[in-house]
mmCIF file of C-alpha atoms in Angstrom:
data_model
loop_
_atom_site.group_PDB
_atom_site.id
_atom_site.type_symbol
_atom_site.label_atom_id
_atom_site.label_comp_id
_atom_site.label_asym_id
_atom_site.label_seq_id
_atom_site.Cartn_x
_atom_site.Cartn_y
_atom_site.Cartn_z
ATOM 1 C CA MET A 1 22.018 17.364 -1.717
ATOM 2 C CA PRO A 2 22.617 13.629 -2.118
ATOM 3 C CA PRO A 3 22.044 11.989 -5.488
ATOM 4 C CA ARG A 4 18.598 10.544 -6.176
ATOM 5 C CA THR A 5 18.395 6.961 -5.002
ATOM 6 C CA SER A 6 17.613 4.316 -7.641
ATOM 7 C CA LEU A 7 15.567 1.472 -6.224
ATOM 8 C CA PRO A 8 15.817 -2.103 -7.439
ATOM 9 C CA SER A 9 12.668 -3.673 -8.778
ATOM 10 C CA PRO A 10 10.612 -5.457 -6.079
ATOM 11 C CA GLY A 11 10.324 -8.475 -8.412
ATOM 12 C CA ARG A 12 6.537 -8.840 -8.163
ATOM 13 C CA ARG A 13 5.135 -11.543 -10.388
ATOM 14 C CA PRO A 14 1.808 -11.912 -12.271
ATOM 15 C CA LEU A 15 -0.883 -13.770 -10.370
ATOM 16 C CA VAL A 16 -2.934 -16.597 -11.809
ATOM 17 C CA VAL A 17 -6.185 -17.373 -9.965
ATOM 18 C CA THR A 18 -7.879 -20.668 -10.996
ATOM 19 C CA ALA A 19 -8.746 -24.069 -9.672
ATOM 20 C CA ASP A 20 -9.250 -25.460 -13.189
ATOM 21 C CA GLY A 21 -6.304 -27.776 -13.743
ATOM 22 C CA ASP A 22 -6.557 -27.749 -17.542
ATOM 23 C CA LEU A 23 -6.754 -23.918 -17.647
ATOM 24 C CA LEU A 24 -3.846 -23.672 -15.247
ATOM 25 C CA ASP A 25 -1.720 -25.920 -17.484
ATOM 26 C CA ASP A 26 -2.513 -23.652 -20.436
ATOM 27 C CA LEU A 27 -1.630 -20.464 -18.534
ATOM 28 C CA LEU A 28 1.621 -21.914 -17.210
ATOM 29 C CA ARG A 29 2.553 -22.869 -20.762
ATOM 30 C CA LEU A 30 1.807 -19.334 -21.962
ATOM 31 C CA ALA A 31 3.809 -17.862 -19.057
ATOM 32 C CA ALA A 32 6.784 -20.017 -19.975
ATOM 33 C CA ALA A 33 6.487 -18.852 -23.618
ATOM 34 C CA GLY A 34 6.559 -15.218 -22.377
ATOM 35 C CA GLY A 35 9.505 -15.823 -20.071
ATOM 36 C CA ALA A 36 7.477 -14.935 -17.010
ATOM 37 C CA GLU A 37 7.291 -16.546 -13.557
ATOM 38 C CA VAL A 38 3.837 -16.435 -12.038
ATOM 39 C CA GLU A 39 2.283 -16.833 -8.602
ATOM 40 C CA LEU A 40 -0.639 -19.205 -8.207
ATOM 41 C CA ALA A 41 -3.802 -19.043 -6.131
ATOM 42 C CA PRO A 42 -6.703 -21.522 -6.449
ATOM 43 C CA ASP A 43 -9.379 -19.174 -5.054
ATOM 44 C CA PRO A 44 -10.046 -15.618 -3.798
ATOM 45 C CA ALA A 45 -9.048 -16.463 -0.210
ATOM 46 C CA ALA A 46 -5.579 -17.515 -1.335
ATOM 47 C CA ALA A 47 -5.309 -14.578 -3.752
ATOM 48 C CA ARG A 48 -6.441 -11.803 -1.388
ATOM 49 C CA THR A 49 -3.070 -10.614 -0.056
ATOM 50 C CA ARG A 50 -1.500 -10.738 -3.578
ATOM 51 C CA TRP A 51 -4.476 -9.395 -5.490
ATOM 52 C CA LEU A 52 -3.479 -5.713 -5.530
ATOM 53 C CA PRO A 53 0.371 -5.926 -5.420
ATOM 54 C CA ALA A 54 0.547 -8.212 -8.466
ATOM 55 C CA PRO A 55 1.475 -6.325 -11.677
ATOM 56 C CA LEU A 56 -1.041 -8.470 -13.665
ATOM 57 C CA VAL A 57 -3.821 -10.809 -12.607
ATOM 58 C CA LEU A 58 -5.178 -13.612 -14.843
ATOM 59 C CA LEU A 59 -8.513 -14.665 -13.368
ATOM 60 C CA GLY A 60 -9.888 -18.023 -14.532
ATOM 61 C CA ALA A 61 -13.544 -18.092 -15.514
ATOM 62 C CA ASP A 62 -14.137 -20.677 -12.801
ATOM 63 C CA GLN A 63 -13.214 -18.124 -10.078
ATOM 64 C CA ALA A 64 -15.174 -15.114 -11.452
ATOM 65 C CA GLN A 65 -18.266 -15.661 -9.353
ATOM 66 C CA PRO A 66 -16.253 -16.595 -6.194
ATOM 67 C CA CYS A 67 -14.302 -13.303 -6.645
ATOM 68 C CA LEU A 68 -17.594 -11.379 -6.836
ATOM 69 C CA ARG A 69 -18.787 -12.989 -3.666
ATOM 70 C CA ALA A 70 -15.438 -12.300 -1.946
ATOM 71 C CA ARG A 71 -15.742 -8.581 -2.855
ATOM 72 C CA LEU A 72 -12.151 -8.332 -3.981
ATOM 73 C CA PRO A 73 -11.436 -4.681 -4.904
ATOM 74 C CA HIS A 74 -11.353 -3.535 -8.494
ATOM 75 C CA ARG A 75 -7.816 -3.228 -9.807
ATOM 76 C CA PRO A 76 -6.123 -2.389 -13.095
ATOM 77 C CA ARG A 77 -4.603 -5.036 -15.416
ATOM 78 C CA LEU A 78 -7.099 -7.717 -14.517
ATOM 79 C CA VAL A 79 -7.790 -10.210 -17.293
ATOM 80 C CA LEU A 80 -10.676 -12.728 -17.250
ATOM 81 C CA VAL A 81 -9.502 -15.921 -18.963
ATOM 82 C CA GLY A 82 -11.436 -18.956 -20.157
ATOM 83 C CA ARG A 83 -12.140 -21.204 -23.103
ATOM 84 C CA SER A 84 -14.663 -20.580 -25.839
ATOM 85 C CA GLY A 85 -18.112 -21.292 -24.392
ATOM 86 C CA GLU A 86 -17.092 -20.689 -20.773
ATOM 87 C CA LEU A 87 -17.223 -16.868 -20.965
ATOM 88 C CA ASP A 88 -20.727 -16.290 -22.317
ATOM 89 C CA PRO A 89 -21.734 -13.603 -21.517
ATOM 90 C CA GLY A 90 -18.123 -12.776 -20.629
ATOM 91 C CA TRP A 91 -18.251 -9.010 -20.752
ATOM 92 C CA GLN A 92 -21.103 -8.812 -18.236
ATOM 93 C CA VAL A 93 -19.033 -10.760 -15.702
ATOM 94 C CA ALA A 94 -15.910 -8.779 -16.629
ATOM 95 C CA GLU A 95 -17.676 -5.485 -15.912
ATOM 96 C CA LEU A 96 -18.880 -6.706 -12.538
ATOM 97 C CA ILE A 97 -15.393 -7.775 -11.404
ATOM 98 C CA GLY A 98 -13.670 -4.824 -13.031
ATOM 99 C CA ALA A 99 -11.658 -6.802 -15.602
ATOM 100 C CA GLU A 100 -10.060 -4.699 -18.354
ATOM 101 C CA HIS A 101 -9.952 -7.592 -20.837
ATOM 102 C CA VAL A 102 -11.582 -10.917 -21.593
ATOM 103 C CA ALA A 103 -9.212 -13.481 -23.089
ATOM 104 C CA THR A 104 -10.782 -16.444 -24.796
ATOM 105 C CA LEU A 105 -8.520 -19.422 -25.430
ATOM 106 C CA PRO A 106 -7.088 -20.533 -27.722
ATOM 107 C CA ALA A 107 -7.620 -17.411 -29.848
ATOM 108 C CA ALA A 108 -6.109 -15.051 -27.266
ATOM 109 C CA GLU A 109 -2.958 -17.100 -26.604
ATOM 110 C CA PRO A 110 -0.559 -14.826 -28.573
ATOM 111 C CA TRP A 111 -1.989 -11.727 -26.843
ATOM 112 C CA LEU A 112 -1.607 -13.323 -23.418
ATOM 113 C CA VAL A 113 1.998 -14.331 -24.163
ATOM 114 C CA ASP A 114 2.747 -10.699 -24.984
ATOM 115 C CA ARG A 115 1.109 -9.470 -21.758
ATOM 116 C CA LEU A 116 2.981 -11.953 -19.626
ATOM 117 C CA ALA A 117 6.285 -11.038 -21.335
ATOM 118 C CA GLU A 118 5.674 -7.413 -20.374
ATOM 119 C CA HIS A 119 5.382 -8.474 -16.713
ATOM 120 C CA GLY A 120 8.243 -10.934 -16.313
ATOM 121 C CA ALA A 121 10.198 -11.569 -13.138
ATOM 122 C CA GLU A 122 11.646 -8.056 -13.108
ATOM 123 C CA GLY A 123 8.182 -6.465 -13.100
ATOM 124 C CA PRO A 124 6.800 -3.789 -15.402
ATOM 125 C CA PRO A 125 8.410 -0.323 -15.726
ATOM 126 C CA GLY A 126 7.483 1.898 -12.777
ATOM 127 C CA ALA A 127 6.702 -0.969 -10.419
ATOM 128 C CA GLY A 128 9.566 -0.050 -8.054
ATOM 129 C CA ALA A 129 7.782 1.906 -5.327
ATOM 130 C CA ARG A 130 8.048 0.547 -1.810
ATOM 131 C CA ILE A 131 4.725 0.832 -0.017
ATOM 132 C CA VAL A 132 4.722 1.092 3.776
ATOM 133 C CA ALA A 133 1.581 1.116 5.965
ATOM 134 C CA VAL A 134 1.450 2.457 9.509
ATOM 135 C CA LEU A 135 -1.242 1.752 12.104
ATOM 136 C CA GLY A 136 -1.795 2.899 15.677
ATOM 137 C CA GLY A 137 -2.132 0.210 18.349
ATOM 138 C CA ARG A 138 -4.514 2.519 20.150
ATOM 139 C CA GLY A 139 -5.765 6.089 19.737
ATOM 140 C CA GLY A 140 -2.994 8.637 20.070
ATOM 141 C CA ALA A 141 -0.266 6.053 19.644
ATOM 142 C CA GLY A 142 1.625 8.275 17.175
ATOM 143 C CA ALA A 143 0.898 6.541 13.846
ATOM 144 C CA SER A 144 0.422 9.792 11.916
ATOM 145 C CA VAL A 145 3.617 11.249 13.300
ATOM 146 C CA LEU A 146 5.527 8.080 12.384
ATOM 147 C CA ALA A 147 3.981 8.070 8.920
ATOM 148 C CA GLY A 148 4.949 11.723 8.435
ATOM 149 C CA GLY A 149 8.432 11.084 9.700
ATOM 150 C CA LEU A 150 8.981 8.172 7.306
ATOM 151 C CA ALA A 151 7.749 10.244 4.379
ATOM 152 C CA VAL A 152 9.892 13.239 5.267
ATOM 153 C CA THR A 153 12.937 11.047 5.748
ATOM 154 C CA ALA A 154 12.411 9.291 2.384
ATOM 155 C CA ALA A 155 12.055 12.640 0.599
ATOM 156 C CA ARG A 156 15.277 13.864 2.275
ATOM 157 C CA SER A 157 16.938 10.824 0.725
ATOM 158 C CA ARG A 158 15.862 12.092 -2.711
ATOM 159 C CA LEU A 159 13.248 9.405 -3.071
ATOM 160 C CA ARG A 160 10.077 10.525 -4.840
ATOM 161 C CA THR A 161 7.657 10.046 -1.974
ATOM 162 C CA LEU A 162 3.899 10.016 -1.572
ATOM 163 C CA LEU A 163 2.245 10.240 1.859
ATOM 164 C CA VAL A 164 -1.325 8.982 1.841
ATOM 165 C CA ASP A 165 -3.815 9.772 4.610
ATOM 166 C CA ALA A 166 -6.282 6.837 4.766
ATOM 167 C CA ASP A 167 -7.705 7.804 8.175
ATOM 168 C CA PRO A 168 -10.755 10.091 7.768
ATOM 169 C CA LEU A 169 -10.821 10.692 11.512
ATOM 170 C CA GLY A 170 -7.158 11.488 11.923
ATOM 171 C CA GLY A 171 -7.406 15.243 11.508
ATOM 172 C CA GLY A 172 -5.394 15.443 8.276
ATOM 173 C CA LEU A 173 -1.728 14.640 7.573
ATOM 174 C CA ASP A 174 -1.301 18.041 5.979
ATOM 175 C CA LEU A 175 -1.591 19.429 9.521
ATOM 176 C CA VAL A 176 1.089 16.993 10.759
ATOM 177 C CA LEU A 177 3.450 18.415 8.133
ATOM 178 C CA GLY A 178 2.340 21.994 8.576
ATOM 179 C CA TRP A 179 1.046 22.012 5.024
ATOM 180 C CA GLU A 180 -2.598 22.960 5.602
ATOM 181 C CA GLN A 181 -2.161 26.183 3.569
ATOM 182 C CA LEU A 182 -0.678 24.485 0.515
ATOM 183 C CA GLU A 183 -2.924 24.306 -2.539
ATOM 184 C CA GLY A 184 -3.730 21.012 -4.187
ATOM 185 C CA LEU A 185 -6.357 18.306 -4.353
ATOM 186 C CA ARG A 186 -7.589 16.442 -1.288
ATOM 187 C CA TRP A 187 -9.438 13.125 -1.117
ATOM 188 C CA PRO A 188 -12.917 14.405 -1.949
ATOM 189 C CA ALA A 189 -11.729 15.345 -5.441
ATOM 190 C CA LEU A 190 -10.365 11.815 -6.067
ATOM 191 C CA THR A 191 -13.098 9.532 -4.713
ATOM 192 C CA GLY A 192 -14.468 8.876 -8.169
ATOM 193 C CA ALA A 193 -11.249 7.262 -9.402
ATOM 194 C CA ASP A 194 -11.749 3.560 -10.035
ATOM 195 C CA GLY A 195 -9.400 2.673 -12.835
ATOM 196 C CA ARG A 196 -5.900 3.520 -14.077
ATOM 197 C CA VAL A 197 -4.851 6.988 -12.843
ATOM 198 C CA ASP A 198 -2.148 8.880 -14.681
ATOM 199 C CA ALA A 199 0.719 8.999 -12.129
ATOM 200 C CA PRO A 200 2.346 12.269 -13.280
ATOM 201 C CA ALA A 201 -1.025 14.012 -13.369
ATOM 202 C CA LEU A 202 -1.795 12.805 -9.817
ATOM 203 C CA VAL A 203 1.508 14.116 -8.528
ATOM 204 C CA ARG A 204 1.023 17.506 -10.172
ATOM 205 C CA ALA A 205 -2.447 17.871 -8.619
ATOM 206 C CA LEU A 206 -1.481 17.176 -5.017
ATOM 207 C CA PRO A 207 0.166 19.466 -2.414
ATOM 208 C CA SER A 208 3.928 19.023 -2.668
ATOM 209 C CA ARG A 209 7.297 20.347 -1.648
ATOM 210 C CA GLY A 210 10.368 18.985 -3.373
ATOM 211 C CA ASP A 211 10.204 15.185 -3.602
ATOM 212 C CA LEU A 212 7.351 14.869 -1.107
ATOM 213 C CA VAL A 213 3.670 14.798 -2.227
ATOM 214 C CA VAL A 214 0.726 14.424 0.169
ATOM 215 C CA LEU A 215 -2.785 13.144 -0.344
ATOM 216 C CA SER A 216 -4.812 14.130 2.721
ATOM 217 C CA TRP A 217 -8.354 15.040 3.777
ATOM 218 C CA ASP A 218 -9.954 18.472 3.672
ATOM 219 C CA ARG A 219 -12.006 19.939 6.536
ATOM 220 C CA GLY A 220 -15.345 19.245 4.891
ATOM 221 C CA ASP A 221 -18.029 16.633 5.534
ATOM 222 C CA LEU A 222 -16.981 13.139 6.569
ATOM 223 C CA PHE A 223 -17.619 10.382 3.971
ATOM 224 C CA PRO A 224 -16.424 6.814 3.392
ATOM 225 C CA LEU A 225 -13.406 6.466 1.131
ATOM 226 C CA PRO A 226 -14.193 4.081 -1.738
ATOM 227 C CA ALA A 227 -11.884 1.089 -2.062
ATOM 228 C CA PRO A 228 -11.582 1.532 -5.870
ATOM 229 C CA ALA A 229 -10.314 5.067 -5.338
ATOM 230 C CA MET A 230 -7.631 3.789 -2.966
ATOM 231 C CA ALA A 231 -6.735 0.971 -5.370
ATOM 232 C CA ALA A 232 -6.331 3.393 -8.275
ATOM 233 C CA THR A 233 -4.259 5.748 -6.121
ATOM 234 C CA VAL A 234 -1.961 2.979 -4.861
ATOM 235 C CA ASP A 235 -1.503 1.666 -8.408
ATOM 236 C CA ALA A 236 -0.517 5.119 -9.702
ATOM 237 C CA ALA A 237 1.811 5.595 -6.749
ATOM 238 C CA ARG A 238 3.567 2.297 -7.317
ATOM 239 C CA ARG A 239 4.102 3.252 -10.987
ATOM 240 C CA GLY A 240 5.102 6.898 -10.424
ATOM 241 C CA ARG A 241 6.811 7.157 -7.065
ATOM 242 C CA ASP A 242 9.764 5.530 -5.261
ATOM 243 C CA PHE A 243 8.419 5.390 -1.731
ATOM 244 C CA VAL A 244 4.794 5.453 -0.481
ATOM 245 C CA VAL A 245 3.683 5.738 3.152
ATOM 246 C CA VAL A 246 0.005 5.122 4.040
ATOM 247 C CA ASP A 247 -1.413 6.177 7.401
ATOM 248 C CA LEU A 248 -4.195 3.746 8.218
ATOM 249 C CA PRO A 249 -7.120 3.937 10.650
ATOM 250 C CA ARG A 250 -7.277 1.429 13.527
ATOM 251 C CA GLN A 251 -10.680 0.229 12.374
ATOM 252 C CA LEU A 252 -9.991 -0.988 8.850
ATOM 253 C CA ASP A 253 -12.559 -0.102 6.241
ATOM 254 C CA ASP A 254 -12.513 -1.455 2.690
ATOM 255 C CA ALA A 255 -10.176 1.305 1.506
ATOM 256 C CA ALA A 256 -7.752 0.687 4.361
ATOM 257 C CA VAL A 257 -7.743 -3.051 3.656
ATOM 258 C CA THR A 258 -6.988 -2.306 0.034
ATOM 259 C CA ALA A 259 -3.977 -0.185 0.985
ATOM 260 C CA LEU A 260 -2.795 -2.721 3.562
ATOM 261 C CA GLN A 261 -2.943 -5.588 1.069
ATOM 262 C CA SER A 262 -0.756 -3.502 -1.275
ATOM 263 C CA ALA A 263 1.896 -2.772 1.386
ATOM 264 C CA ASP A 264 5.320 -4.345 1.278
ATOM 265 C CA GLN A 265 5.732 -3.692 5.018
ATOM 266 C CA ALA A 266 3.405 -2.596 7.750
ATOM 267 C CA TYR A 267 4.144 -1.274 11.213
ATOM 268 C CA VAL A 268 1.854 -0.972 14.268
ATOM 269 C CA ILE A 269 3.080 1.585 16.793
ATOM 270 C CA VAL A 270 2.232 0.877 20.416
ATOM 271 C CA PRO A 271 2.903 2.886 23.579
ATOM 272 C CA ALA A 272 4.830 0.834 26.188
ATOM 273 C CA GLU A 273 1.730 0.400 28.396
ATOM 274 C CA LEU A 274 -0.225 -2.748 29.358
ATOM 275 C CA ARG A 275 -3.607 -1.401 28.256
ATOM 276 C CA ALA A 276 -2.179 -0.091 24.994
ATOM 277 C CA THR A 277 -0.740 -3.551 24.317
ATOM 278 C CA ALA A 278 -4.117 -5.164 24.961
ATOM 279 C CA ALA A 279 -5.779 -2.724 22.541
ATOM 280 C CA ALA A 280 -3.056 -3.300 19.983
ATOM 281 C CA ALA A 281 -3.676 -7.033 20.070
ATOM 282 C CA ARG A 282 -7.115 -6.408 18.555
ATOM 283 C CA VAL A 283 -5.649 -4.194 15.856
ATOM 284 C CA VAL A 284 -3.014 -6.787 15.018
ATOM 285 C CA ALA A 285 -5.633 -9.570 14.843
ATOM 286 C CA THR A 286 -7.550 -7.484 12.276
ATOM 287 C CA ALA A 287 -4.598 -6.339 10.244
ATOM 288 C CA ALA A 288 -2.369 -9.412 10.146
ATOM 289 C CA PRO A 289 -4.496 -11.463 7.678
ATOM 290 C CA HIS A 290 -4.070 -8.646 5.113
ATOM 291 C CA CYS A 291 -0.305 -8.133 5.313
ATOM 292 C CA ALA A 292 2.499 -10.673 5.159
ATOM 293 C CA ASP A 293 5.071 -8.432 6.880
ATOM 294 C CA LEU A 294 3.747 -6.757 10.043
ATOM 295 C CA SER A 295 6.103 -5.513 12.774
ATOM 296 C CA VAL A 296 5.722 -3.502 15.951
ATOM 297 C CA ILE A 297 7.334 -0.227 17.015
ATOM 298 C CA VAL A 298 7.124 0.499 20.761
ATOM 299 C CA ARG A 299 7.004 4.073 21.941
ATOM 300 C CA GLY A 300 8.137 5.268 25.375
ATOM 301 C CA PRO A 301 7.845 6.311 28.097
ATOM 302 C CA ALA A 302 7.132 3.024 29.954
ATOM 303 C CA PRO A 303 5.442 4.093 33.204
ATOM 304 C CA GLY A 304 5.213 0.457 34.317
ATOM 305 C CA ARG A 305 8.711 -0.421 33.062
ATOM 306 C CA LEU A 306 7.233 -2.566 30.293
ATOM 307 C CA LYS A 307 10.041 -3.435 27.882
ATOM 308 C CA ALA A 308 9.685 -3.153 24.099
ATOM 309 C CA ALA A 309 10.600 -6.825 23.650
ATOM 310 C CA GLU A 310 7.845 -7.809 26.064
ATOM 311 C CA VAL A 311 5.263 -5.849 24.045
ATOM 312 C CA ALA A 312 6.474 -7.512 20.852
ATOM 313 C CA ARG A 313 6.211 -10.936 22.438
ATOM 314 C CA ALA A 314 2.725 -10.257 23.705
ATOM 315 C CA LEU A 315 1.632 -9.313 20.165
ATOM 316 C CA GLY A 316 3.500 -12.102 18.501
ATOM 317 C CA LEU A 317 5.255 -9.677 16.110
ATOM 318 C CA PRO A 318 8.833 -8.847 15.258
ATOM 319 C CA LEU A 319 10.165 -5.742 17.006
ATOM 320 C CA ALA A 320 11.102 -3.168 14.399
ATOM 321 C CA GLY A 321 12.287 -0.525 16.868
ATOM 322 C CA ALA A 322 11.710 1.408 20.055
ATOM 323 C CA LEU A 323 11.216 5.162 20.380
ATOM 324 C CA ARG A 324 12.455 7.138 23.411
ATOM 325 C CA PRO A 325 10.363 10.103 24.546
ATOM 326 C CA GLU A 326 10.989 13.202 22.497
ATOM 327 C CA PRO A 327 9.318 16.270 24.095
ATOM 328 C CA GLY A 328 10.721 18.640 21.456
ATOM 329 C CA LEU A 329 8.882 16.736 18.741
ATOM 330 C CA VAL A 330 5.436 17.652 20.126
ATOM 331 C CA ARG A 331 6.451 21.312 20.471
ATOM 332 C CA GLY A 332 7.681 21.341 16.912
ATOM 333 C CA LEU A 333 4.429 19.862 15.574
ATOM 334 C CA GLU A 334 2.475 22.599 17.308
ATOM 335 C CA ARG A 335 4.619 25.132 15.465
ATOM 336 C CA GLY A 336 3.991 23.470 12.137
ATOM 337 C CA GLU A 337 7.355 21.700 11.895
ATOM 338 C CA ALA A 338 7.257 18.394 10.010
ATOM 339 C CA PRO A 339 8.330 15.340 12.039
ATOM 340 C CA ALA A 340 11.959 14.236 11.494
ATOM 341 C CA ALA A 341 12.515 17.291 9.268
ATOM 342 C CA ALA A 342 15.754 18.262 11.007
ATOM 343 C CA GLY A 343 17.133 14.701 10.700
ATOM 344 C CA ARG A 344 17.919 14.540 14.414
ATOM 345 C CA GLY A 345 16.362 12.788 17.429
ATOM 346 C CA PRO A 346 14.968 9.296 18.115
ATOM 347 C CA LEU A 347 12.166 9.477 15.520
ATOM 348 C CA ALA A 348 14.511 10.690 12.765
ATOM 349 C CA ALA A 349 17.045 7.953 13.592
ATOM 350 C CA LEU A 350 14.421 5.223 13.505
ATOM 351 C CA CYS A 351 12.949 6.544 10.242
ATOM 352 C CA GLN A 352 16.382 6.726 8.668
ATOM 353 C CA ARG A 353 17.049 3.082 9.564
ATOM 354 C CA ILE A 354 13.635 1.912 8.297
ATOM 355 C CA VAL A 355 13.889 3.791 4.979
ATOM 356 C CA GLY A 356 17.488 2.543 4.539
ATOM 357 C CA ASP A 357 16.468 -1.051 5.193
ATOM 358 C CA LEU A 358 13.523 -0.937 2.820
ATOM 359 C CA THR A 359 15.354 0.721 -0.008
ATOM 360 C CA GLY A 360 18.743 -0.944 0.348
ATOM 361 C CA ALA A 361 20.455 2.351 1.266
ATOM 362 C CA SER A 362 22.855 2.354 4.190
ATOM 363 C CA ARG A 363 21.330 5.468 5.634
ATOM 364 C CA ALA A 364 19.001 8.319 4.714
ATOM 365 C CA GLY A 365 20.672 11.329 3.294
ATOM 366 C CA ALA A 366 20.608 14.761 4.875
ATOM 367 C CA ALA A 367 19.410 17.782 3.044
#
């Protein structure tokens, strides 16, 4: 068994959201006093893609109502900041936007310096998880199989891995892994989570084997997944895991958008077919505004001889890889064999390269 991989910190920085120049000057001064570099956003539109990934968000009182109207998801470590007289009644607004604290300047300046110092350029402890999102360009494109393969490959590399099923119509990722008989919580038991979730407790409660833990759906009634539950889960995963893979639905609901905004990298998988490429263009148009790093993976066969590079050009995305047909993979899934579990074949090779690139490892280890 290879040694457990140690990931470098992703270097995420606190986010300051305000269009108030005087307040911004104060917060930049406090950040400098705490030795922290911060990212800046003047309004919710500019903050949206960084809202969830940031280890700490300082929200100016001037942007509280705009954030409510923008329906930004609740997140942990959100602080509402303003001057005395600007935050009355501050706690009512804080509760509506999900802020954990209200900081009134200048009285709260020492406290804010301490919080910013905890979240300096290296990020807080436990912020090292890489989060990867996978979408299908059309139905049956193979997104769930790719997500399962990435998770299995990461776990084989001794990375503490969480595989999250965010697609309520996908049939369940536990079936993709052959884990449907394993005991553990599924999504219905976690939909009430809307704050800080204890990462070790979450891991202990979910179905697991070795370094791989799965959060999937049960076979009960269909229901919408609340965005706060996804936000709390992603936050716990970033703190308590090394590698997180989220399988997203093609039609993005609020929970899926929350996960996509938290992703370091997203992949859309597209069969090498003209109609599939046309369908994928709609998926890309919906997903791209929520993720800074979106790439395409093209899956064969190509009945019309459409090349992977041509699909990537049509979608306006970088080409992350191409998958040759793998008939044995489908037979293995029907027998309950997890994708890429043997570490051989086109899917396993692609997953090894992706995991290695994202974690800085030269290659995924073999069990």
